[in-house]
């Protein structure tokens, strides 16, 4: 059975559209250089990201009211710096400044052009755990055009909670089955499918710097190579 | 004292950026023609809009939970058709279809280019009572580019409630005083100023089809001729 044409495509952003690991590491490297720190900045990117899911889980499980991801990132930076033995090197204002690294992430080579082509097929938005504030700045930095910024701020809850996908579709005035969630992560797409959305997958083998392609662990509705290929599938 | 340069400009949309009266009337005229109705379609636009503030006031005053403007528009259409003696001519599906008139409004001649130029000076978003669903479709129709769609859906309350302006600034990660509310309506800007935002005004003498310029009733922070002039004021 052919996949029905979605009326909107909503994207995971960190990893799927932009290279968070390289962007965070490059910003960390600037801060390291200014402080004479001789350490691998990719280790900070990885340590910071390791705190990502636990930080959001407290909100998802109702142990904490919703706060935008920027605040969770800032708290997680404290944990990451302590883990790496760098607590002494960063005062609070410098941590606040470094926290903006998440707004300065390079797009993958196909992202900007692919998203633009995909706009011919339907609405193109985010369904990210990043806040509107973060996504707006990142879109400017990475040259991305979104019809709407949806996701965690829309739902006041974090993916993979089903409400995050459903609220994003509802904000567009669409049924879940009219919207395709696009991501390179199996767990994100599995949750979106469970919430009733269509699913679009492609791999990002460089997300973790390994070059190792993480395969899809089931059949998603559309499986392609990248965003340009997704656009081509829908005539863009 | 010179006005501080805003980091973001958020716009009223109906009247300020698009010509709602002509757009609604032209869509109504198509529906009238298909039904052999010989009546002034501008009268429907005006009668429909007359219900706009009362419909939102119930939400603003806590008498009704927040519902997107699309639902209020649909209810108001029933009132407007009854008022004009046209209830018999429109069944429910045709009313649902006509309700989309609000997504098909022409931009004023300076709007699209002015907004694009203004992007060089800061973030450019909506602060409209229209829903995200409505604003996304209207942006596509009218050729408008927004960094973010903010306003009623963001705050789950309607302008001129102060939370609508403040929540829109907060969603961008900005203080109210870092954001300029832009509108051609005195009451909208007065409420925004009260909420702590900067204010930008220009007139839209054709909003009500009269050509009569409604003057500003106080000194707003920036007072210009149109959106292009606003962009020029901030270097765009």
CSV table of C-alpha atoms in Angstrom, one decimal:
chain,number,residue,atom,x,y,z
A,1,UNK,CA,0.0,0.0,0.0
A,2,UNK,CA,1.5,3.4,-0.9
A,3,UNK,CA,2.1,5.8,1.8
A,4,UNK,CA,-0.5,8.6,1.8
A,5,UNK,CA,1.0,12.0,1.0
A,6,UNK,CA,1.5,13.9,4.3
A,7,UNK,CA,0.2,17.4,4.5
A,8,UNK,CA,3.1,18.4,6.8
A,9,UNK,CA,6.5,17.1,7.7
A,10,UNK,CA,7.8,17.8,11.2
A,11,UNK,CA,11.5,17.2,11.9
A,12,UNK,CA,13.6,16.1,14.8
A,13,UNK,CA,16.5,18.6,14.6
A,14,UNK,CA,19.5,17.6,16.8
A,15,UNK,CA,21.2,14.9,14.8
A,16,UNK,CA,18.6,14.7,12.0
A,17,UNK,CA,18.9,18.2,10.6
A,18,UNK,CA,22.1,19.6,12.3
A,19,UNK,CA,25.4,18.1,13.5
A,20,UNK,CA,25.1,18.9,17.2
A,21,UNK,CA,28.2,17.1,18.2
A,22,UNK,CA,30.6,19.0,15.9
A,23,UNK,CA,28.8,22.3,16.6
A,24,UNK,CA,29.0,21.9,20.4
A,25,UNK,CA,32.6,20.7,20.2
A,26,UNK,CA,33.7,23.6,18.0
A,27,UNK,CA,32.2,26.1,20.4
A,28,UNK,CA,33.7,24.3,23.4
A,29,UNK,CA,37.1,24.4,21.6
A,30,UNK,CA,36.9,28.2,21.5
A,31,UNK,CA,36.2,28.4,25.2
A,32,UNK,CA,39.0,25.9,25.9
A,33,UNK,CA,41.5,27.9,23.9
A,34,UNK,CA,40.6,31.1,25.7
A,35,UNK,CA,41.3,29.3,29.0
A,36,UNK,CA,44.4,27.3,28.0
A,37,UNK,CA,42.5,24.0,28.5
A,38,UNK,CA,44.2,21.1,26.7
A,39,UNK,CA,41.4,18.6,26.4
A,40,UNK,CA,39.2,17.0,23.7
A,41,UNK,CA,36.2,19.3,23.2
A,42,UNK,CA,34.2,16.4,21.7
A,43,UNK,CA,34.4,14.8,25.1
A,44,UNK,CA,32.4,17.7,26.5
A,45,UNK,CA,29.8,17.4,23.7
A,46,UNK,CA,29.4,13.8,24.5
A,47,UNK,CA,29.3,14.3,28.3
A,48,UNK,CA,26.8,17.1,27.9
A,49,UNK,CA,24.5,15.1,25.6
A,50,UNK,CA,24.7,12.1,28.1
A,51,UNK,CA,22.7,14.2,30.5
A,52,UNK,CA,20.1,15.1,27.9
A,53,UNK,CA,17.5,12.3,28.4
A,54,UNK,CA,17.7,12.1,32.2
A,55,UNK,CA,17.2,15.9,32.4
A,56,UNK,CA,14.0,15.7,30.3
A,57,UNK,CA,12.8,12.6,31.9
A,58,UNK,CA,11.9,14.4,35.1
A,59,UNK,CA,9.6,16.7,33.2
A,60,UNK,CA,8.2,13.8,31.2
A,61,UNK,CA,7.4,11.8,34.4
A,62,UNK,CA,5.7,14.7,36.1
A,63,UNK,CA,8.5,15.2,38.7
A,64,UNK,CA,9.1,18.7,37.6
A,65,UNK,CA,7.0,21.3,35.8
A,66,UNK,CA,7.9,22.0,32.1
A,67,UNK,CA,10.9,24.2,31.6
A,68,UNK,CA,12.4,25.0,28.2
A,69,UNK,CA,15.4,22.9,27.1
A,70,UNK,CA,17.7,25.9,27.5
A,71,UNK,CA,17.4,25.6,31.2
A,72,UNK,CA,18.0,21.8,31.2
A,73,UNK,CA,21.0,22.3,29.0
A,74,UNK,CA,22.4,24.8,31.4
A,75,UNK,CA,22.0,22.5,34.4
A,76,UNK,CA,23.5,19.6,32.4
A,77,UNK,CA,26.5,21.7,31.5
A,78,UNK,CA,27.3,21.9,35.2
A,79,UNK,CA,27.2,18.1,35.5
A,80,UNK,CA,29.3,17.6,32.3
A,81,UNK,CA,32.0,20.1,33.4
A,82,UNK,CA,32.2,18.4,36.8
A,83,UNK,CA,32.5,15.0,35.2
A,84,UNK,CA,35.4,16.2,33.1
A,85,UNK,CA,37.1,17.9,36.0
A,86,UNK,CA,36.6,21.4,34.5
A,87,UNK,CA,34.4,23.0,37.1
A,88,UNK,CA,37.1,25.4,38.2
A,89,UNK,CA,37.7,26.7,34.7
A,90,UNK,CA,34.2,28.0,34.1
A,91,UNK,CA,32.4,30.6,36.1
A,92,UNK,CA,28.6,31.1,35.9
A,93,UNK,CA,28.7,33.8,33.2
A,94,UNK,CA,31.0,31.7,31.0
A,95,UNK,CA,28.7,28.7,31.4
A,96,UNK,CA,25.7,30.9,30.4
A,97,UNK,CA,27.6,31.9,27.3
A,98,UNK,CA,28.7,28.4,26.4
A,99,UNK,CA,25.1,27.2,26.8
A,100,UNK,CA,24.4,29.1,23.6
A,101,UNK,CA,26.5,26.5,21.7
A,102,UNK,CA,23.3,24.7,21.0
A,103,UNK,CA,22.2,27.6,18.8
A,104,UNK,CA,25.3,27.4,16.6
A,105,UNK,CA,25.1,23.9,15.1
A,106,UNK,CA,26.0,23.4,11.4
A,107,UNK,CA,23.4,21.8,9.2
A,108,UNK,CA,24.2,18.6,7.4
A,109,UNK,CA,25.0,19.3,3.7
A,110,UNK,CA,21.6,18.3,2.4
A,111,UNK,CA,19.4,19.9,5.1
A,112,UNK,CA,18.8,23.5,4.0
A,113,UNK,CA,18.2,22.7,0.3
A,114,UNK,CA,16.2,19.5,1.1
A,115,UNK,CA,13.9,21.3,3.5
A,116,UNK,CA,13.3,24.1,0.9
A,117,UNK,CA,12.5,21.5,-1.8
A,118,UNK,CA,10.2,19.7,0.6
A,119,UNK,CA,8.1,22.8,1.2
A,120,UNK,CA,6.6,22.2,-2.3
A,121,UNK,CA,5.0,19.0,-0.8
A,122,UNK,CA,3.6,20.4,2.4
A,123,UNK,CA,4.3,22.4,5.6
A,124,UNK,CA,7.7,21.9,7.0
A,125,UNK,CA,8.3,22.4,10.7
A,126,UNK,CA,10.3,21.3,13.7
A,127,UNK,CA,9.2,18.7,16.2
A,128,UNK,CA,12.2,19.1,18.5
A,129,UNK,CA,12.8,19.1,22.2
A,130,UNK,CA,14.5,22.5,21.6
A,131,UNK,CA,12.6,25.6,22.7
A,132,UNK,CA,11.3,28.2,20.3
A,133,UNK,CA,14.1,30.5,21.4
A,134,UNK,CA,16.7,27.9,20.6
A,135,UNK,CA,15.2,26.9,17.3
A,136,UNK,CA,14.8,30.4,16.1
A,137,UNK,CA,18.4,31.2,16.6
A,138,UNK,CA,19.6,27.8,15.2
A,139,UNK,CA,17.5,28.3,12.1
A,140,UNK,CA,19.1,31.7,11.5
A,141,UNK,CA,22.6,30.2,12.2
A,142,UNK,CA,22.2,27.1,10.0
A,143,UNK,CA,20.1,28.8,7.2
A,144,UNK,CA,17.0,26.7,7.8
A,145,UNK,CA,13.5,27.8,6.9
A,146,UNK,CA,10.6,26.5,8.9
A,147,UNK,CA,6.9,27.1,8.4
A,148,UNK,CA,6.4,26.6,12.1
A,149,UNK,CA,8.5,25.8,15.2
A,150,UNK,CA,6.7,23.0,17.0
A,151,UNK,CA,7.6,20.3,19.6
A,152,UNK,CA,8.3,20.6,23.3
A,153,UNK,CA,7.3,24.2,23.8
A,154,UNK,CA,4.0,23.5,21.9
A,155,UNK,CA,3.1,20.6,24.1
A,156,UNK,CA,4.9,21.7,27.3
A,157,UNK,CA,6.3,18.1,27.4
A,158,UNK,CA,9.2,16.4,25.9
A,159,UNK,CA,9.5,13.7,23.2
A,160,UNK,CA,9.0,10.8,23.2
A,161,UNK,CA,5.8,11.6,25.2
A,162,UNK,CA,2.9,11.1,22.7
A,163,UNK,CA,1.4,14.5,23.5
A,164,UNK,CA,4.5,16.2,21.9
A,165,UNK,CA,3.8,14.7,18.5
A,166,UNK,CA,0.0,15.0,18.7
A,167,UNK,CA,0.1,18.6,20.0
A,168,UNK,CA,2.4,19.5,17.1
A,169,UNK,CA,0.0,18.0,14.5
A,170,UNK,CA,-3.0,19.7,16.3
A,171,UNK,CA,-1.2,23.1,16.2
A,172,UNK,CA,-1.1,22.8,12.4
A,173,UNK,CA,-4.8,22.0,12.4
A,174,UNK,CA,-4.1,18.4,11.2
A,175,UNK,CA,-4.8,14.9,12.3
A,176,UNK,CA,-1.8,12.9,13.4
A,177,UNK,CA,-2.1,10.6,10.4
A,178,UNK,CA,-1.8,13.6,8.1
A,179,UNK,CA,1.7,14.5,9.5
A,180,UNK,CA,5.0,12.7,8.9
A,181,UNK,CA,7.6,12.8,11.7
A,182,UNK,CA,11.0,12.7,10.2
A,183,UNK,CA,14.1,11.6,12.2
A,184,UNK,CA,17.2,9.5,12.1
A,185,UNK,CA,16.5,8.0,15.5
A,186,UNK,CA,14.5,4.8,16.0
A,187,UNK,CA,13.0,5.7,19.4
A,188,UNK,CA,11.7,9.0,18.2
A,189,UNK,CA,10.0,7.5,15.2
A,190,UNK,CA,8.6,4.5,17.2
A,191,UNK,CA,7.0,7.0,19.6
A,192,UNK,CA,5.6,9.1,16.7
A,193,UNK,CA,4.1,6.0,15.1
A,194,UNK,CA,2.6,5.0,18.4
A,195,UNK,CA,1.0,8.5,18.5
A,196,UNK,CA,-0.5,8.0,15.1
A,197,UNK,CA,1.9,9.9,12.9
A,198,UNK,CA,3.5,8.8,9.6
A,199,UNK,CA,7.2,8.2,9.9
A,200,UNK,CA,10.1,9.1,7.7
A,201,UNK,CA,13.6,7.8,8.3
A,202,UNK,CA,17.1,8.3,7.0
A,203,UNK,CA,20.5,7.6,8.7
A,204,UNK,CA,23.0,10.1,9.9
A,205,UNK,CA,26.1,7.9,10.3
A,206,UNK,CA,28.3,10.9,11.4
A,207,UNK,CA,26.0,12.0,14.3
A,208,UNK,CA,28.3,10.4,16.9
A,209,UNK,CA,31.5,10.8,14.9
A,210,UNK,CA,31.8,7.1,14.3
A,211,UNK,CA,30.7,6.9,10.7
A,212,UNK,CA,28.7,3.8,11.8
A,213,UNK,CA,25.3,3.6,10.2
A,214,UNK,CA,22.6,2.8,12.8
A,215,UNK,CA,20.0,0.9,10.9
A,216,UNK,CA,16.3,1.3,11.2
A,217,UNK,CA,14.9,-1.3,13.6
A,218,UNK,CA,11.6,-1.6,11.8
A,219,UNK,CA,9.9,-0.6,8.6
A,220,UNK,CA,9.0,3.1,8.8
A,221,UNK,CA,6.6,4.6,6.2
A,222,UNK,CA,9.4,6.2,4.2
A,223,UNK,CA,13.0,5.2,4.3
A,224,UNK,CA,15.5,7.2,2.3
A,225,UNK,CA,19.1,8.5,2.3
A,226,UNK,CA,18.7,12.1,3.4
A,227,UNK,CA,16.4,15.1,3.3
A,228,UNK,CA,16.9,15.8,-0.4
A,229,UNK,CA,15.8,12.2,-1.1
A,230,UNK,CA,12.8,12.7,1.1
A,231,UNK,CA,11.8,15.8,-0.9
A,232,UNK,CA,12.3,13.9,-4.1
A,233,UNK,CA,10.0,11.1,-2.9
A,234,UNK,CA,7.3,13.6,-2.5
A,235,UNK,CA,7.9,15.4,-5.8
A,236,UNK,CA,10.1,18.2,-4.5
B,1,UNK,CA,16.1,59.6,23.9
B,2,UNK,CA,16.6,57.2,21.0
B,3,UNK,CA,14.6,54.0,21.0
B,4,UNK,CA,16.7,51.0,21.9
B,5,UNK,CA,17.1,48.6,19.0
B,6,UNK,CA,14.7,45.7,19.5
B,7,UNK,CA,16.1,42.2,19.2
B,8,UNK,CA,12.7,41.1,17.8
B,9,UNK,CA,9.7,42.5,16.1
B,10,UNK,CA,6.4,40.8,16.6
B,11,UNK,CA,3.4,41.8,14.4
B,12,UNK,CA,-0.3,42.1,14.6
B,13,UNK,CA,-1.4,40.4,11.4
B,14,UNK,CA,-5.1,41.1,10.6
B,15,UNK,CA,-5.1,44.7,9.3
B,16,UNK,CA,-1.4,45.4,10.0
B,17,UNK,CA,0.1,42.9,7.6
B,18,UNK,CA,-2.8,41.7,5.5
B,19,UNK,CA,-6.0,43.1,4.2
B,20,UNK,CA,-8.5,40.9,6.0
B,21,UNK,CA,-11.6,42.8,4.8
B,22,UNK,CA,-10.9,42.5,1.1
B,23,UNK,CA,-9.7,38.9,1.4
B,24,UNK,CA,-12.8,37.8,3.3
B,25,UNK,CA,-15.1,39.7,1.0
B,26,UNK,CA,-13.5,38.2,-2.1
B,27,UNK,CA,-13.8,34.6,-0.7
B,28,UNK,CA,-17.4,35.4,0.3
B,29,UNK,CA,-18.1,36.7,-3.2
B,30,UNK,CA,-17.1,33.3,-4.7
B,31,UNK,CA,-19.5,31.6,-2.3
B,32,UNK,CA,-22.3,34.1,-3.1
B,33,UNK,CA,-21.8,33.6,-6.8
B,34,UNK,CA,-22.1,29.8,-6.5
B,35,UNK,CA,-25.4,30.2,-4.6
B,36,UNK,CA,-26.8,33.0,-6.7
B,37,UNK,CA,-26.8,35.4,-3.8
B,38,UNK,CA,-27.1,39.0,-4.7
B,39,UNK,CA,-25.6,40.9,-1.8
B,40,UNK,CA,-22.5,42.9,-0.8
B,41,UNK,CA,-19.8,40.5,0.3
B,42,UNK,CA,-18.1,43.3,2.2
B,43,UNK,CA,-21.1,43.4,4.5
B,44,UNK,CA,-20.3,39.8,5.5
B,45,UNK,CA,-16.7,40.6,6.1
B,46,UNK,CA,-17.8,43.5,8.4
B,47,UNK,CA,-20.5,41.5,10.2
B,48,UNK,CA,-18.1,38.6,10.7
B,49,UNK,CA,-15.4,40.9,12.2
B,50,UNK,CA,-18.0,42.6,14.4
B,51,UNK,CA,-18.2,39.4,16.4
B,52,UNK,CA,-14.4,39.1,16.7
B,53,UNK,CA,-13.8,40.8,20.0
B,54,UNK,CA,-16.9,39.5,21.8
B,55,UNK,CA,-15.9,36.0,20.8
B,56,UNK,CA,-12.4,36.3,22.3
B,57,UNK,CA,-13.6,38.2,25.3
B,58,UNK,CA,-15.2,35.1,26.8
B,59,UNK,CA,-11.8,33.4,26.8
B,60,UNK,CA,-10.0,36.5,28.0
B,61,UNK,CA,-12.3,36.8,30.9
B,62,UNK,CA,-12.0,33.1,31.9
B,63,UNK,CA,-15.6,32.3,31.0
B,64,UNK,CA,-14.4,29.7,28.5
B,65,UNK,CA,-11.2,27.6,28.2
B,66,UNK,CA,-8.8,28.7,25.4
B,67,UNK,CA,-9.9,27.6,21.9
B,68,UNK,CA,-8.0,28.5,18.7
B,69,UNK,CA,-9.4,31.4,16.8
B,70,UNK,CA,-10.5,29.1,13.9
B,71,UNK,CA,-13.2,27.8,16.2
B,72,UNK,CA,-14.3,31.3,17.3
B,73,UNK,CA,-14.4,32.4,13.6
B,74,UNK,CA,-16.6,29.4,12.8
B,75,UNK,CA,-19.0,30.3,15.5
B,76,UNK,CA,-19.0,33.9,14.6
B,77,UNK,CA,-19.8,33.0,10.9
B,78,UNK,CA,-23.1,31.5,12.1
B,79,UNK,CA,-24.0,34.8,13.9
B,80,UNK,CA,-22.9,36.9,10.9
B,81,UNK,CA,-24.9,34.9,8.4
B,82,UNK,CA,-28.0,35.0,10.6
B,83,UNK,CA,-27.6,38.7,10.9
B,84,UNK,CA,-27.5,39.1,7.2
B,85,UNK,CA,-30.5,36.8,6.6
B,86,UNK,CA,-28.3,34.2,4.8
B,87,UNK,CA,-28.6,31.3,7.2
B,88,UNK,CA,-30.6,29.2,4.8
B,89,UNK,CA,-28.1,29.6,2.0
B,90,UNK,CA,-25.2,28.0,3.8
B,91,UNK,CA,-25.1,24.4,5.2
B,92,UNK,CA,-22.6,23.3,7.8
B,93,UNK,CA,-20.0,22.0,5.3
B,94,UNK,CA,-20.1,25.2,3.2
B,95,UNK,CA,-19.7,27.2,6.4
B,96,UNK,CA,-16.6,25.1,7.3
B,97,UNK,CA,-15.2,25.8,3.9
B,98,UNK,CA,-15.9,29.5,4.0
B,99,UNK,CA,-14.2,29.7,7.4
B,100,UNK,CA,-10.9,29.1,5.6
B,101,UNK,CA,-11.3,32.6,4.1
B,102,UNK,CA,-9.1,33.9,6.9
B,103,UNK,CA,-6.2,31.9,5.5
B,104,UNK,CA,-6.5,33.6,2.1
B,105,UNK,CA,-5.9,37.3,2.8
B,106,UNK,CA,-3.8,39.4,0.6
B,107,UNK,CA,-0.7,41.1,2.0
B,108,UNK,CA,-0.5,44.9,1.8
B,109,UNK,CA,1.9,45.9,-0.9
B,110,UNK,CA,4.8,46.7,1.4
B,111,UNK,CA,4.4,43.7,3.7
B,112,UNK,CA,6.4,40.8,2.3
B,113,UNK,CA,9.4,42.9,1.2
B,114,UNK,CA,9.3,45.0,4.4
B,115,UNK,CA,9.3,41.9,6.6
B,116,UNK,CA,12.2,40.4,4.7
B,117,UNK,CA,14.2,43.6,5.0
B,118,UNK,CA,13.4,43.8,8.7
B,119,UNK,CA,14.9,40.4,9.3
B,120,UNK,CA,18.3,42.0,9.0
B,121,UNK,CA,17.5,43.9,12.2
B,122,UNK,CA,16.2,41.1,14.4
B,123,UNK,CA,13.8,38.2,14.6
B,124,UNK,CA,10.5,38.8,12.9
B,125,UNK,CA,7.4,37.0,14.1
B,126,UNK,CA,3.7,37.2,14.6
B,127,UNK,CA,1.9,38.2,17.7
B,128,UNK,CA,-1.6,37.6,16.4
B,129,UNK,CA,-4.8,36.2,17.8
B,130,UNK,CA,-4.8,33.8,14.8
B,131,UNK,CA,-3.8,30.2,15.5
B,132,UNK,CA,-0.6,28.6,14.3
B,133,UNK,CA,-2.7,26.6,11.9
B,134,UNK,CA,-4.2,29.8,10.5
B,135,UNK,CA,-1.0,31.8,10.4
B,136,UNK,CA,1.0,29.0,8.7
B,137,UNK,CA,-1.6,28.8,5.8
B,138,UNK,CA,-1.8,32.6,5.6
B,139,UNK,CA,1.9,33.0,5.5
B,140,UNK,CA,2.1,30.6,2.5
B,141,UNK,CA,-0.8,32.3,0.8
B,142,UNK,CA,0.4,35.8,1.3
B,143,UNK,CA,4.1,35.1,0.8
B,144,UNK,CA,5.2,36.1,4.3
B,145,UNK,CA,8.3,34.7,6.1
B,146,UNK,CA,8.2,34.5,9.9
B,147,UNK,CA,11.0,33.4,12.2
B,148,UNK,CA,8.3,32.2,14.6
B,149,UNK,CA,4.6,32.2,14.9
B,150,UNK,CA,3.7,33.5,18.3
B,151,UNK,CA,0.6,35.1,20.0
B,152,UNK,CA,-2.6,33.6,21.2
B,153,UNK,CA,-1.6,29.9,20.7
B,154,UNK,CA,1.6,30.6,22.6
B,155,UNK,CA,-0.1,32.2,25.6
B,156,UNK,CA,-3.4,30.3,25.3
B,157,UNK,CA,-5.0,33.7,25.8
B,158,UNK,CA,-6.0,36.5,23.5
B,159,UNK,CA,-4.7,40.0,23.0
B,160,UNK,CA,-5.0,42.5,24.5
B,161,UNK,CA,-4.4,40.3,27.6
B,162,UNK,CA,-0.8,41.2,28.8
B,163,UNK,CA,0.2,37.5,29.0
B,164,UNK,CA,-0.1,37.2,25.2
B,165,UNK,CA,2.6,39.8,24.6
B,166,UNK,CA,4.8,38.7,27.5
B,167,UNK,CA,4.6,35.0,26.6
B,168,UNK,CA,5.5,35.8,23.0
B,169,UNK,CA,8.6,37.6,24.1
B,170,UNK,CA,9.5,34.9,26.6
B,171,UNK,CA,9.1,32.2,23.9
B,172,UNK,CA,11.9,34.0,22.0
B,173,UNK,CA,14.0,34.0,25.2
B,174,UNK,CA,13.8,37.8,25.4
B,175,UNK,CA,12.6,40.4,28.0
B,176,UNK,CA,9.5,42.4,27.0
B,177,UNK,CA,11.6,45.5,26.6
B,178,UNK,CA,13.8,43.8,24.0
B,179,UNK,CA,10.8,43.2,21.7
B,180,UNK,CA,8.8,45.6,19.6
B,181,UNK,CA,5.1,45.0,19.1
B,182,UNK,CA,4.1,46.4,15.7
B,183,UNK,CA,0.5,47.2,14.8
B,184,UNK,CA,-1.7,49.7,13.1
B,185,UNK,CA,-4.2,49.6,16.1
B,186,UNK,CA,-4.0,51.9,19.1
B,187,UNK,CA,-5.5,49.4,21.6
B,188,UNK,CA,-3.1,46.6,20.6
B,189,UNK,CA,-0.1,48.9,21.1
B,190,UNK,CA,-1.4,50.4,24.3
B,191,UNK,CA,-1.7,46.9,25.8
B,192,UNK,CA,1.7,45.9,24.5
B,193,UNK,CA,3.3,49.0,26.1
B,194,UNK,CA,1.5,48.3,29.3
B,195,UNK,CA,3.0,44.8,29.2
B,196,UNK,CA,6.5,46.3,28.9
B,197,UNK,CA,7.1,45.9,25.1
B,198,UNK,CA,8.4,48.6,22.7
B,199,UNK,CA,5.8,49.8,20.2
B,200,UNK,CA,5.9,50.4,16.5
B,201,UNK,CA,3.0,52.0,14.7
B,202,UNK,CA,2.0,52.8,11.1
B,203,UNK,CA,-1.5,53.5,9.7
B,204,UNK,CA,-3.5,51.3,7.4
B,205,UNK,CA,-6.1,53.7,6.1
B,206,UNK,CA,-7.6,51.1,3.8
B,207,UNK,CA,-8.3,48.5,6.5
B,208,UNK,CA,-12.0,49.3,6.7
B,209,UNK,CA,-12.4,50.4,3.1
B,210,UNK,CA,-12.8,54.0,4.0
B,211,UNK,CA,-9.4,55.4,3.2
B,212,UNK,CA,-9.6,57.3,6.5
B,213,UNK,CA,-6.4,57.4,8.4
B,214,UNK,CA,-6.9,56.6,12.1
B,215,UNK,CA,-4.2,58.5,13.9
B,216,UNK,CA,-2.1,57.2,16.7
B,217,UNK,CA,-3.7,58.3,20.0
B,218,UNK,CA,-0.4,58.7,21.8
B,219,UNK,CA,3.4,58.7,21.1
B,220,UNK,CA,4.5,55.2,20.3
B,221,UNK,CA,8.2,54.3,20.3
B,222,UNK,CA,8.5,54.3,16.5
B,223,UNK,CA,5.9,55.9,14.2
B,224,UNK,CA,6.4,55.4,10.4
B,225,UNK,CA,4.5,55.0,7.2
B,226,UNK,CA,4.6,51.2,6.6
B,227,UNK,CA,6.7,48.1,7.1
B,228,UNK,CA,9.3,49.1,4.6
B,229,UNK,CA,9.8,52.3,6.5
B,230,UNK,CA,10.0,50.4,9.7
B,231,UNK,CA,12.8,48.2,8.2
B,232,UNK,CA,14.6,51.3,7.0
B,233,UNK,CA,14.4,52.9,10.4
B,234,UNK,CA,16.4,49.9,11.7
B,235,UNK,CA,18.9,49.7,8.9
B,236,UNK,CA,17.1,47.2,6.7
